[in-house]
Coordinates of C-alpha atoms in Angstrom, one line a residue:
X1154 CA 18.9 -16.4 25.1
X1155 CA 15.6 -18.2 25.4
X1156 CA 13.0 -16.8 23.0
X1157 CA 9.2 -17.2 22.9
X1158 CA 7.2 -16.4 19.8
X1159 CA 3.5 -15.6 20.4
X1160 CA 0.6 -15.1 18.0
X1161 CA -3.0 -14.2 18.6
X1162 CA -4.5 -17.4 17.0
X1163 CA -3.3 -19.7 14.3
X1164 CA -6.6 -20.5 12.6
X1165 CA -6.2 -18.8 9.3
X1166 CA -3.5 -17.7 6.8
X1167 CA -3.4 -14.0 6.3
X1168 CA -0.7 -11.3 6.2
X1169 CA -0.1 -11.3 10.0
X1170 CA 0.3 -15.1 9.9
X1171 CA 2.8 -14.9 7.1
X1172 CA 4.9 -12.5 9.1
X1173 CA 4.7 -14.9 12.1
X1174 CA 5.8 -17.7 9.8
X1175 CA 8.9 -15.8 8.9
X1176 CA 9.7 -15.2 12.5
X1177 CA 9.2 -18.9 13.2
X1178 CA 11.7 -19.8 10.4
X1179 CA 14.2 -17.2 11.5
X1180 CA 14.2 -18.4 15.1
X1181 CA 14.0 -22.2 14.8
X1182 CA 14.9 -22.8 18.4
X1183 CA 12.2 -20.5 19.8
X1184 CA 9.1 -21.9 21.5
X1185 CA 5.8 -21.1 19.8
X1186 CA 2.6 -20.0 21.7
X1187 CA -0.9 -19.1 20.5
X1188 CA -4.4 -19.2 21.9
X1189 CA -5.9 -21.7 19.3
X1190 CA -4.1 -23.7 16.7
X1191 CA -5.6 -25.4 13.6
X1192 CA -2.7 -26.8 11.6
X1193 CA -4.9 -27.5 8.6
X1194 CA -5.9 -23.9 8.1
X1195 CA -2.9 -21.9 8.9
X1196 CA 0.9 -21.4 8.2
X1197 CA 3.3 -24.3 7.9
X1198 CA 5.2 -24.7 11.2
X1199 CA 6.4 -28.2 10.2
X1200 CA 6.7 -30.5 13.2
X1201 CA 7.4 -27.9 15.9
X1202 CA 5.4 -28.0 19.1
X1203 CA 2.8 -25.2 19.4
X1204 CA 1.7 -24.5 22.9
X1205 CA -1.8 -23.3 23.3
X1206 CA -4.2 -21.8 25.9
X1207 CA -7.2 -23.4 27.6
X1208 CA -9.3 -22.2 24.6
X1209 CA -7.8 -25.0 22.5
X1210 CA -10.0 -27.4 24.4
X1211 CA -13.3 -25.5 23.9
X1212 CA -15.4 -27.3 21.3
X1213 CA -15.7 -25.3 18.1
X1214 CA -13.2 -22.6 19.2
X1215 CA -11.1 -22.9 16.0
X1216 CA -14.1 -22.4 13.8
X1217 CA -15.8 -19.7 15.8
X1218 CA -12.6 -18.0 17.1
X1219 CA -14.1 -14.5 16.7
X1220 CA -16.9 -15.3 19.2
X1221 CA -14.3 -16.1 21.8
X1222 CA -13.2 -12.4 22.0
X1223 CA -14.0 -11.7 25.6
X1224 CA -11.9 -14.5 27.0
X1225 CA -8.7 -14.1 24.9
X1226 CA -7.1 -11.7 27.3
X1227 CA -7.4 -14.0 30.4
X1228 CA -6.2 -16.9 28.2
X1229 CA -3.0 -15.1 27.3
X1230 CA -2.5 -13.8 30.8
X1231 CA -2.6 -17.4 32.0
X1232 CA 0.4 -18.5 29.8
X1233 CA 3.5 -19.1 31.8
X1234 CA 6.4 -17.2 30.0
X1235 CA 8.5 -16.5 33.0
X1236 CA 11.5 -18.5 31.8
X1237 CA 12.0 -16.5 28.6
X1238 CA 14.5 -13.8 28.1
X1239 CA 12.9 -12.4 24.9
X1240 CA 9.2 -12.5 24.0
X1241 CA 8.3 -11.6 20.4
X1242 CA 4.6 -11.2 19.9
X1243 CA 2.7 -10.9 16.6
X1244 CA -0.6 -9.3 17.3
X1245 CA -3.6 -7.4 16.0
X1246 CA -5.3 -7.9 19.3
X1247 CA -4.5 -10.2 22.3
X1248 CA -1.0 -11.6 22.2
X1249 CA 0.5 -8.4 23.4
X1250 CA -1.1 -9.1 26.8
X1251 CA 1.3 -12.0 27.8
X1252 CA 3.1 -11.6 31.1
X1253 CA 6.9 -11.8 31.2
X1254 CA 9.7 -12.0 33.8
X1255 CA 10.7 -8.5 35.1
X1256 CA 14.2 -8.8 33.4
X1257 CA 12.8 -10.1 30.1
X1258 CA 12.1 -7.9 27.0
X1259 CA 8.9 -8.0 25.0
X1260 CA 8.9 -6.8 21.4
X1261 CA 5.5 -6.6 19.8
X1262 CA 5.0 -6.7 16.0
X1263 CA 1.7 -4.9 16.1
X1264 CA -0.1 -5.3 12.8
X1265 CA -2.9 -3.0 14.0
X1266 CA -4.5 -1.8 17.2
X1267 CA -7.4 -4.1 18.3
X1268 CA -9.5 -3.2 15.3
X1269 CA -12.9 -4.6 16.4
X1270 CA -12.7 -2.5 19.6
X1271 CA -11.5 0.8 18.1
X1272 CA -13.2 0.6 14.7
X1273 CA -16.3 -1.3 15.7
X1274 CA -18.6 0.1 13.1
X1275 CA -16.4 -1.1 10.2
X1276 CA -15.9 -4.5 11.9
X1277 CA -19.7 -5.1 12.2
X1278 CA -20.2 -4.0 8.6
X1279 CA -17.7 -6.6 7.4
X1280 CA -19.2 -9.4 9.5
X1281 CA -22.8 -8.7 8.7
X1282 CA -24.4 -11.4 10.9
X1283 CA -23.0 -9.6 14.0
X1284 CA -24.8 -6.4 13.4
X1285 CA -28.0 -7.8 14.9
X1286 CA -26.3 -8.0 18.2
X1287 CA -24.7 -4.5 18.0
X1288 CA -26.2 -3.1 21.2
X1289 CA -25.0 -6.0 23.3
X1290 CA -21.6 -6.2 21.5
X1291 CA -21.0 -2.5 22.1
X1292 CA -21.5 -2.9 25.8
X1293 CA -19.0 -5.8 25.9
X1294 CA -16.5 -3.9 23.7
X1295 CA -16.7 -0.8 25.9
X1296 CA -15.4 -2.9 28.8
X1297 CA -12.8 -4.6 26.7
X1298 CA -11.4 -1.3 25.5
X1299 CA -10.2 -0.5 29.0
X1300 CA -8.6 -3.9 29.3
X1301 CA -7.0 -3.5 25.9
X1302 CA -5.5 -0.2 26.9
X1303 CA -4.1 -1.7 30.1
X1304 CA -2.5 -4.7 28.4
X1305 CA -1.2 -2.5 25.6
X1306 CA 1.4 -1.2 28.1
X1307 CA 3.0 -4.6 28.5
X1308 CA 5.3 -4.7 25.5
X1309 CA 8.7 -2.8 25.9
X1310 CA 8.8 -2.0 22.2
X1311 CA 6.4 -1.9 19.3
X1312 CA 7.2 -2.5 15.7
X1313 CA 4.5 -1.3 13.1
X1314 CA 4.3 -2.3 9.5
X1315 CA 3.5 1.2 8.3
X1316 CA 3.4 4.8 9.4
X1317 CA -0.4 4.8 9.6
X1318 CA -0.4 1.8 12.0
X1319 CA 2.4 3.5 14.1
X1320 CA 0.2 6.6 14.3
X1321 CA -2.7 4.5 15.6
X1322 CA -0.5 2.8 18.2
X1323 CA 0.6 6.2 19.4
X1324 CA -2.8 7.9 19.4
X1325 CA -4.8 5.0 21.0
X1326 CA -2.2 3.2 23.2
X1327 CA 0.1 6.1 23.9
X1328 CA 3.1 4.0 22.8
X1329 CA 5.7 4.9 20.2
X1330 CA 6.4 2.4 17.4
X1331 CA 9.3 1.8 15.1
X1332 CA 8.2 1.4 11.5
X1333 CA 9.6 -1.6 9.6
X1334 CA 7.8 -2.5 6.4
X1335 CA 7.0 -6.2 6.2
X1336 CA 8.8 -8.2 3.5
X1337 CA 7.8 -10.5 0.7
X1338 CA 9.6 -13.5 -0.7
X1339 CA 11.2 -11.8 -3.7
X1340 CA 11.9 -15.3 -5.3
X1341 CA 8.1 -15.8 -5.7
X1342 CA 8.0 -13.0 -8.3
X1343 CA 9.5 -12.9 -11.7
X1344 CA 10.8 -9.8 -13.5
X1345 CA 9.7 -8.8 -17.0
X1346 CA 10.4 -5.5 -18.8
X1347 CA 8.0 -6.6 -21.6
X1348 CA 4.5 -5.5 -20.7
X1349 CA 1.3 -6.6 -22.4
X1350 CA -1.8 -4.6 -23.0
X1351 CA -3.8 -5.3 -19.9
X1352 CA -4.1 -3.9 -16.4
X1353 CA -4.5 -6.1 -13.3
X1354 CA -6.4 -5.9 -10.1
X1355 CA -5.7 -8.7 -7.6
X1356 CA -7.8 -8.7 -4.5
X1357 CA -10.4 -10.6 -2.5
X1358 CA -13.9 -9.5 -3.7
X1359 CA -15.1 -7.7 -0.5
X1360 CA -16.4 -4.2 -0.2
X1361 CA -13.5 -2.3 1.3
X1362 CA -11.2 -3.4 -1.6
X1363 CA -13.3 -1.0 -3.8
X1364 CA -13.1 -3.0 -6.9
X1365 CA -16.3 -1.3 -7.9
X1366 CA -14.3 1.9 -8.5
X1367 CA -11.8 0.1 -10.7
X1368 CA -14.6 -1.5 -12.8
X1369 CA -16.4 1.8 -13.3
X1370 CA -13.2 3.5 -14.4
X1371 CA -12.4 0.8 -16.9
X1372 CA -16.0 0.6 -18.2
X1373 CA -15.5 4.3 -19.1
X1374 CA -12.0 3.9 -20.6
X1375 CA -12.7 0.6 -22.4
X1376 CA -9.2 -0.6 -21.6
X1377 CA -8.5 -4.3 -20.9
X1378 CA -8.7 -5.1 -17.2
X1379 CA -8.1 -8.5 -15.6
X1380 CA -9.3 -9.2 -12.1
X1381 CA -8.0 -12.1 -10.1
X1382 CA -9.5 -13.3 -6.8
X1383 CA -12.9 -14.3 -5.6
X1384 CA -15.2 -13.5 -2.7
X1385 CA -18.8 -12.6 -1.7
X1386 CA -19.0 -9.5 -4.0
X1387 CA -18.2 -11.4 -7.2
X1388 CA -21.6 -11.7 -8.7
X1389 CA -22.4 -8.0 -8.0
X1390 CA -19.1 -6.8 -9.5
X1391 CA -19.5 -9.1 -12.6
X1392 CA -23.0 -7.5 -13.2
X1393 CA -21.4 -4.1 -13.4
X1394 CA -18.6 -4.9 -15.7
X1395 CA -18.5 -4.5 -19.5
X1396 CA -16.8 -6.8 -22.0
X1397 CA -13.4 -5.3 -21.7
X1398 CA -13.2 -6.6 -18.1
X1399 CA -12.3 -10.2 -17.5
X1400 CA -12.7 -12.1 -14.2
X1401 CA -10.2 -14.8 -13.6
X1402 CA -11.3 -16.1 -10.2
X1403 CA -8.7 -17.8 -8.1
X1404 CA -5.4 -18.3 -9.9
X1405 CA -2.4 -20.5 -9.1
X1406 CA 0.9 -19.0 -7.8
X1407 CA 2.5 -19.6 -11.2
X1408 CA -0.4 -17.8 -13.0
X1409 CA -0.2 -14.9 -10.5
X1410 CA 3.6 -14.5 -11.1
X1411 CA 2.9 -14.3 -14.9
X1412 CA 0.0 -11.8 -14.5
X1413 CA 2.0 -9.5 -12.2
X1414 CA 5.1 -9.5 -14.4
X1415 CA 3.4 -8.7 -17.7
X1416 CA 0.7 -6.2 -16.6
X1417 CA 1.0 -2.6 -17.7
X1418 CA 0.1 -1.6 -14.1
X1419 CA -1.4 -3.2 -11.0
X1420 CA -4.4 -1.2 -9.7
X1421 CA -5.2 -0.9 -5.9
X1422 CA -8.2 1.1 -4.8
X1423 CA -8.5 0.1 -1.2
X1424 CA -7.2 2.0 1.9
X1425 CA -4.8 -0.6 3.3
X1426 CA -2.9 -0.4 6.6
X1427 CA 0.1 -1.8 4.7
X1428 CA -0.8 -3.8 1.6
X1429 CA 1.5 -6.5 0.1
X1430 CA 0.1 -6.3 -3.5
X1431 CA 1.9 -3.0 -4.4
X1432 CA 5.2 -4.4 -3.2
X1433 CA 4.6 -7.7 -5.1
X1434 CA 3.9 -5.7 -8.2
X1435 CA 7.1 -3.8 -7.9
X1436 CA 9.0 -7.0 -7.3
X1437 CA 7.7 -8.0 -10.8
X1438 CA 9.0 -4.8 -12.3
X1439 CA 5.4 -3.5 -12.6
X1440 CA 4.2 0.0 -11.6
X1441 CA 1.3 0.5 -9.3
X1442 CA -1.7 2.8 -9.5
X1443 CA -3.1 3.2 -6.0
X1444 CA -5.3 5.2 -3.8
X1445 CA -2.8 7.5 -2.2
X1446 CA -3.4 6.8 1.5
X1447 CA -2.3 4.3 4.1
X1448 CA 0.5 1.8 3.5
X1449 CA 1.3 2.7 -0.1
X1450 CA 2.7 6.1 1.1
X1451 CA 5.5 4.1 2.8
X1452 CA 6.1 1.6 -0.1
X1453 CA 5.7 3.6 -3.3
X1454 CA 7.6 6.5 -4.9
X1455 CA 5.3 8.7 -7.0
X1456 CA 6.2 8.6 -10.7
X1457 CA 9.1 6.2 -10.0
X1458 CA 7.3 3.0 -8.9
X1459 CA 3.6 4.2 -9.2
X1460 CA 1.0 6.9 -9.4
X1461 CA -1.4 7.9 -6.7
X1462 CA -5.0 9.0 -7.1
X1463 CA -6.4 11.2 -4.4
X1464 CA -10.0 10.2 -4.0
X1465 CA -11.8 6.8 -4.1
X1466 CA -13.8 7.7 -7.2
X1467 CA -13.7 6.4 -10.8
X1468 CA -12.9 9.9 -12.0
X1469 CA -9.8 10.2 -9.8
X1470 CA -8.6 6.7 -10.8
X1471 CA -9.1 7.6 -14.5
X1472 CA -6.9 10.7 -14.2
X1473 CA -4.2 8.6 -12.6
X1474 CA -4.4 6.0 -15.3
X1475 CA -4.0 8.7 -18.0
X1476 CA -1.1 10.2 -16.1
X1477 CA 0.6 6.8 -15.9
X1478 CA 0.3 6.5 -19.7
X1479 CA 2.6 9.5 -20.1
X1480 CA 5.4 8.1 -17.9
X1481 CA 8.3 6.2 -19.3
X1482 CA 8.7 3.6 -16.6
X1483 CA 12.1 2.1 -15.7
X1484 CA 11.0 -1.4 -14.9
X1485 CA 14.4 -2.6 -13.7
X1486 CA 14.5 0.3 -11.2
X1487 CA 11.0 -0.7 -10.0
X1488 CA 12.2 -4.2 -9.3
X1489 CA 15.4 -3.0 -7.6
X1490 CA 13.3 -0.8 -5.3
X1491 CA 11.4 -3.8 -4.1
X1492 CA 14.5 -6.0 -3.7
X1493 CA 16.4 -3.3 -1.8
X1494 CA 13.6 -2.3 0.6
X1495 CA 11.2 -5.3 1.0
X1496 CA 13.2 -8.5 0.8
X1497 CA 13.4 -10.8 3.8
X1498 CA 17.1 -9.9 4.1
X1499 CA 16.3 -6.2 4.4
X1500 CA 13.6 -6.9 6.9
X1501 CA 15.6 -9.0 9.3
X1502 CA 18.7 -6.8 9.1
X1503 CA 16.4 -4.0 10.6
X1504 CA 14.7 -6.3 13.0
X1505 CA 17.8 -7.8 14.4
X1506 CA 19.5 -4.4 14.8
X1507 CA 16.5 -3.4 17.0
X1508 CA 16.6 -6.6 19.0
X1509 CA 20.3 -6.1 19.6
X1510 CA 19.7 -2.7 20.9
X1511 CA 16.7 -3.7 23.0
X1512 CA 18.4 -6.7 24.6

C-alpha cells in the first residue's frame, strides 16, 4: 500500500507538528508532502525527502506563512497524489483539501477546524498587528469559508484529538469524527511519589493561557507557585505576582521532568482543545487542577487524576486547590492512567485498527 503523509506547513514545532512527526516515524516508507518546509524550525524528519508546493519558492513564505492564507487551498489542490492508496493528512486548515484517486482513502487527523476562518475575532486578538486590517480580512475570510466547507468534504474519515474538536467538525463541516486522544512520549517523564511543597504552572505566557488567574489565586493563598515558560505577557504577569510566586523562564527538558514529577499539582487555567500538559503531569504521577472544559474532560478523571474548577476566576481556582488538599492521591494510579491511555503504543493500536477498517 502506497502512503502519502500531508501536513499544512512545516515552519514551526507545535502540538500538531509533533503528531505529524509520530506519523512520519511510524510510516518510514511513506512520502511526505507539505506546502512550505523550513527544516531549521520544525520537526526532525532526518534525511527524508519532503515534497512541497509552489509556495516553497515564494520569497519570505516560510517566515510570513500566515499571510499566504488565501493561496494555500490552490497550492494543495495542485499536488499530484493520484498514485497513492492511502492519504493521511494532519491539518488545522488546508491539507485536508488534497485530491486523491477515486479508489484511494483519505484519513484526516483534524487538530481543529480552520480556526482563523471560524473564530476570526480570537485569531485577530492573538495576532494584534492584523486587527488593523480587520475589515479587509473579514471580506477575504468570508469567501474562504465557502472554500473551506467545500474541501472539508474531501476526507473519507476524520480523527479528532478530543470531543470538543469532534463536535466542531460535526457542527461546522457536517462530518462525524472518531476521537483518539493524542499521545505523549511516556519515557520523557519520570515518576515520583514524593512531592515537594510547590505547585507548578507550565505554559507560554500569552493571554488565553490565563496565568493571571493562577497568579491572583496564589497571591491570596500565599502558597509556593513555580511558573515555567516565557512569552509576551511575562513582564505584566511578574508585576502582578507576590513573593511566593517564582518565574523560572524557559527550562530544559531535564528540569521540566523534575518539576513535573515533584510538584504537588500542576495548574492549568486555559480552555484547551486538547492540552498535553495535563497528560504530561499524570505521566509524572502528578495530579492536575484544571479549568473543567475542553480537552481535560477527555483526559482527566475527577478526584482520581485531578480536580476541575468550573469558572475561569481566582475564586473558583482557590476552591479547587482547597478541595485537592483534602484528597489522598494515589500517585502510582495517576501514572498508570497516563501510560494506559496516552502512550504511543495505545495511540497507534487505535489508529491502525481504524486504518485497517477504512482500507
